[in-house]
Amino acid sequence: MVFKPFTHLARQSLGKTFTHGYAQSVVAATQSSYASTTTPFGPFGTHAASRFGKHGNSQLHQNFQHPSTHSGLNANHGQQPSSQGSANADGGLAAYYEAWQRQQHPNGKGREWKQFQFPLRIGWKAPSAVPENKGTEKDNARLPSDTLLERTGLERAYSTSAIEDIKKAEDVVAEAVAVTQVDAAIATEISALHAGPSMTTNQALLTGSNCVSTTSPAGSADTADAMTPMDSSSTSLPVSNDSDLASETSAWSDQVVYLRDTQRHAEIPALFELMFARGLRPSLEAYNALLNAAILLPTARHQVMAKLVGVYTSMRQHNQQPDGQFLDTILTQLSNRATDVRLKKAALDRKRVRFGSSAVNSRFLFPSDESEYAMLSEDDALPMAVQIFEQQMENGAGQLLSSEVYSKLVEACALYGRVDDMIRIYAHMEKYQKPIPPMFPAMVEAFARCGDLRSAVECYNEYRSMAIQDNLNKGTFADRVDHQVYAAVVKGYAMCGRHDGGDRFFTRIMVSLQNAAVPNQETIEDAQDRIVGHGLIQQRLDAAEYSVALRIAEKCTLTPTTRSRAMAHIACMAADGNEGDVARKAYQNIITESTELIPAATSLLALYIRQDQLEEARLFWELLHSSTPMDGAMINPITIYTTALIRSGSVDEATSLIRLAFDRMRSCAGSDAARESVKEEIDEALTVVGNSIRPQNITPSPSACMSLLWAMNENKGQISPISEHLLAHLGPEAVVRLGHADLCLLLQIEAELIAGGIHLQDVAHKDRFEHLLSLAFHRATYLDRQLSELVSKILAILPNVRPDLLQHWQNTRGLASSATLVDGSGSEAFPTPPAGYSEAFDPYETRVDHRGSNIIVDLLENMRGNHARNLDDALARFRNMRRIGRHPRYIVYARLLSAAAKESRTNLMYDILGIARQDMPMLLQNLAVRNGWSPILDAMIGACLAIGDRAAAAKFHQELLDIGSKPTANTFGLYITSLRESTRSSDEAAEALKIFRRAVSEGVQPTSFLYNALIGKLGKARRIDDCLFYFSQMRAEGVIPTSVTYGTVVNALCRVSDQVHAEELFNEMESMHNYQPRPAPYNGMMQFFLNTNRDSLKVLEYYNRMLSMNIQPTMHTYKLLIDTYATLQPVNLPAAEGVLDTIRASGGRPEAMHYASLVHAKGCALHDMAGARATFDAAMANPEVRPQACLYQSLFEAMVANHCVEDTEALLHHMAARRVNMTPYIANVLIKGWATAGDITKAQQWYRQIGREGREPSTYEVMTRGFLAAQMRESALEVVDEMLSRGYPTAVTNKVVDLLH
């Protein structure tokens, strides 16, 4: 309890505390929680934890004063008796205690306070905190029983208690039993002592050493508990004379030092206990060993500091003057802790600004960060260090400290702005030690920060004179930091508003370096980087002048690495300061491969989320998601991005993303401890995400609800308020559509909620539980033993349960115990069927209509007629079959799903799947049913991919894995071929490789279709090495390449202009024994020699080879033929026009692309604008030619080639009147035309009009060329930056990036 009116009594001077204070034992002083919660270390009473303890004299003596130790020291070392020194020792606390006693017992009938002493130990446990009005006298005197070794850091969930020092009362009865045991031990030990010291000192030492060395820390604690506690009437252990005492003390101290030297630090605290129990005073070396043990033994950092101060306090109370080693160690540790706290608080401040609430930035995103910040705010390691330093200076110990310790103290004081302390410490240092370089930059900045530029300059002059002296006498001023000092001085000038002075100083420094006798370019560059980056730029950022900092970074000459690092820092700070334009411009100047790119992207992500610009934020999220490991640093970006998606209404995307991301985070965690830490962070994030759904009046879909429920279940379990809210959104219709795993999870969650008594508050839970259970009965769902027992418990406590459910449960309970619950992770042990039940038996076989199934399959596979009409006929057959109580085979449902997807009839797809679930419910214990459902779910995945719903495909993919099956290789091929329409990633090759590797990891045997899809995507990305690798792997695995495979690889080789290998593979394809001639490979070779090598003879050669193989030319073949005649030398325009007659003669009709080729040839190759327009008009007048964008594009190209870009306006109106849509390629032509004409504004207008999603790499290329031609390099950089952010393959982007060089 805290008595506020008397708190000033605890603020005693340092000298009084250490010279006249209580005789505190090192046993309690070195304890982490004890020292931090109950011990006000005199002036250290301002410590964070000590502010919550009682500051009374009674408590100090009760816990720390050891009679034997005190009296022994007095008798042998000439100290004053405790009775004489008590008046001075309590520092006035006796009056405080008497006042408190009178307040507690105004009638004077209170219990008399008695002191009951126990042997104190170094190792200990959190003290019992029985309130004084409840505990007994022995309760109040009871000491804790654990050792220092067992003390670990605070768990994340209890970090708040470290601040508030919450004390937990222990059981009074248990304490009484413990006190009885201690009394028995006291009697035994006293008897042994009165029998006389039968052992020599060395024998006693050996016994004590063995006790420490051969037991565990727990064992040591138990041994110490059995030692003799002494009350106030006891005397110290018998000692023959001073020489014997000194000999025994030396032997014990040597043993402590030996334990330190042998790295047995865990045994040192217990050995100290034995020393104090025997009335011995440890040596300085022993105290150094104890201090070292306190540092090295595992515990939380903030607890280590309390231990160190406790050791120091005990040392002073036992009249041991610390030596230089002791002071160096403790002051170094405290200074380092103070610096760490400052840096951690700065990092948390950045996190609060970046990820906190957009409305109130003073709030952290997570409560744990708030608690950690509060704990760090209470840390006072630096005041402790300064007070210890001042105490030792009074004792004349200044010469004992090393220069490094002085430097660390000075740097810490400078960092905290304690300039007076810094000056005082530096003055002491000048008396005893020589200043060292690392302290000067911090001192200069500290003076400048408080506006004292004169002192900052004097500090620099001091350093300068020492550096000059070092130049004359090498080695006298080691580890110089010249450039850091220059940066600090320049920054100091700027902080004091003297920018001109800083610029002059900077110029003078650079001139002196350049005019040196032997100029060193590396030194000059390092100096400039350091002064600009850490001086000029950093000061502007600290002053929130982000645009000025960006101009400095752009104007000054910096090395590429330093420039990129500075730009990243500017981007981070500007984004945190809501300066989006500056941040984005700085971000564009960061080197792509730089590690600083990720923090900058994170800051911009948070900025755009705060500004509700979700589409801009999505770009940076995709970058982070694809290029960074999912570690703890990603927890904040994931959380704010998903909450932003939820606010925008994209709940399904948010919940699916967060489940996958958190699963990836857990898998990336290395050790078990790291995984548990990540789980706690994820739990906080899930709470924030779940709470973001509740107040937004958002109705999440069933899939979103299940994703979030699974995310909680896979982490640390359900979070009750969020689970209740999600369950409320799952109506009966939604529950019916759920799979087996989802149904079991819902049943488990609902049962756990009811077991907690929630049904008494909301009756809806009872109805929901009954519905889930009845649905499980209907599907014959088997439950695992744990869930079965939970359901039985709920049915027993739930009132008014439906009788049919109870009866059904009793009938099926025996079967339910043999099943296994799916955990949603994809790994499932399938239920064992009852005895005599064959897995090969299909319970639905008796209702299958085999003849009707064959008719439906024939209708769906009929290639003639209208496919939509065939599907309707098949559905009519299907409905008639079900009307009479029959249903088709499993494969028929799969064929119906595929047919519905081809017609883009999404509702029909889900209707068919729902009917399948009704006709043939999933029975996981039955192998035949699982095998039958595999093609249905596989077809559903393909159907979802066909309509572009990859999220739904992922859901059914997981359901297929849950039943122990996997998609077919062709389905994985569909994953790849549907990338263009269904993913935002532009690097389709990388995505295709991920899909292929996933297929292999799931045990799928690749087929030619899967290989063809993969090689096709790799070929488009010009990744020819990968194409050839997988082509070779395909053959090595025995998968026979088809003509499609050869054509794909040949096209890839043509894209990279590898004519030799392309022709070799083409010839190999034609010689295959199973070769099926196709026009595509021939078209590919013709196009290669048309556009790349431009050889008309080769084009015609492959055309003739095509005809010789009896391959009917396609419309694309004829287009290539027209381009060959019209554009390649020798130009033969009549032959090109004659191709149209060839098309008509073959039974076809010329299309718009053929006329487009003629228009392009006349307008661009021959520059015959009139002829091109005439051909265009003839095509538009032909009713058999449907107007298409390619026809207009060719005329636009002719106009631009003939410098008639102004005429494009009329043609645009004509195109709009014919309802022909604008394409990126037409926009490219217009951008190029207006840029060539010098009207860059018009070019920009068309660039913006096409929109970001409609832009192709060629669009970025033509716009970049336009900006560069107009001398607008900054705008060109923005265009290139946008292109790079879209994730195109390197081979595609390099062509545009090279334009900038």
Short mmCIF file of N, CA, C and O in Angstrom, two decimals, residues 114 365 511 517 582 656 674 756 888 990 1081 1135 1238 1273:
data_model
loop_
_atom_site.label_atom_id
_atom_site.label_comp_id
_atom_site.label_asym_id
_atom_site.label_seq_id
_atom_site.Cartn_x
_atom_site.Cartn_y
_atom_site.Cartn_z
N LYS A 114 6.89 -7.37 15.72
CA LYS A 114 8.06 -8.14 16.11
C LYS A 114 8.86 -8.48 14.87
O LYS A 114 8.28 -8.77 13.83
N LEU A 365 -1.51 0.97 -32.06
CA LEU A 365 -2.39 0.00 -32.69
C LEU A 365 -2.67 -1.16 -31.76
O LEU A 365 -3.80 -1.66 -31.70
N VAL A 511 36.81 21.78 -48.70
CA VAL A 511 37.97 22.37 -49.38
C VAL A 511 39.27 21.89 -48.75
O VAL A 511 40.24 21.57 -49.45
N ALA A 517 47.55 17.33 -48.83
CA ALA A 517 48.79 17.01 -49.54
C ALA A 517 48.59 15.79 -50.43
O ALA A 517 49.05 15.75 -51.57
N VAL A 582 6.21 14.28 -51.34
CA VAL A 582 7.64 14.21 -51.06
C VAL A 582 8.07 12.75 -50.85
O VAL A 582 9.10 12.31 -51.35
N SER A 656 -9.37 -13.61 -46.01
CA SER A 656 -8.56 -14.62 -46.69
C SER A 656 -7.08 -14.25 -46.62
O SER A 656 -6.22 -15.11 -46.37
N ALA A 674 9.98 -18.26 -30.26
CA ALA A 674 9.65 -17.26 -31.28
C ALA A 674 8.24 -17.49 -31.82
O ALA A 674 7.50 -16.54 -32.07
N GLY A 756 -19.63 -22.29 -21.63
CA GLY A 756 -19.31 -21.12 -20.82
C GLY A 756 -20.52 -20.37 -20.31
O GLY A 756 -20.38 -19.34 -19.65
N PRO A 888 -27.53 -38.93 -60.88
CA PRO A 888 -26.49 -39.46 -61.77
C PRO A 888 -25.23 -39.86 -61.00
O PRO A 888 -25.14 -39.68 -59.79
N ALA A 990 6.52 -15.72 -62.79
CA ALA A 990 6.81 -16.05 -61.39
C ALA A 990 5.61 -16.73 -60.73
O ALA A 990 5.77 -17.70 -59.97
N PRO A 1081 2.76 -23.61 -84.76
CA PRO A 1081 4.23 -23.51 -84.86
C PRO A 1081 4.69 -22.87 -86.17
O PRO A 1081 5.68 -22.11 -86.17
N ALA A 1135 0.50 -8.87 -104.96
CA ALA A 1135 0.43 -10.20 -104.33
C ALA A 1135 -0.22 -10.11 -102.96
O ALA A 1135 -0.96 -11.02 -102.56
N GLY A 1238 5.19 17.45 -80.74
CA GLY A 1238 5.61 18.45 -79.76
C GLY A 1238 4.53 18.84 -78.78
O GLY A 1238 4.75 19.73 -77.95
N ARG A 1273 12.53 14.80 -67.65
CA ARG A 1273 13.10 13.57 -67.08
C ARG A 1273 12.38 13.13 -65.81
O ARG A 1273 12.18 11.93 -65.57
#
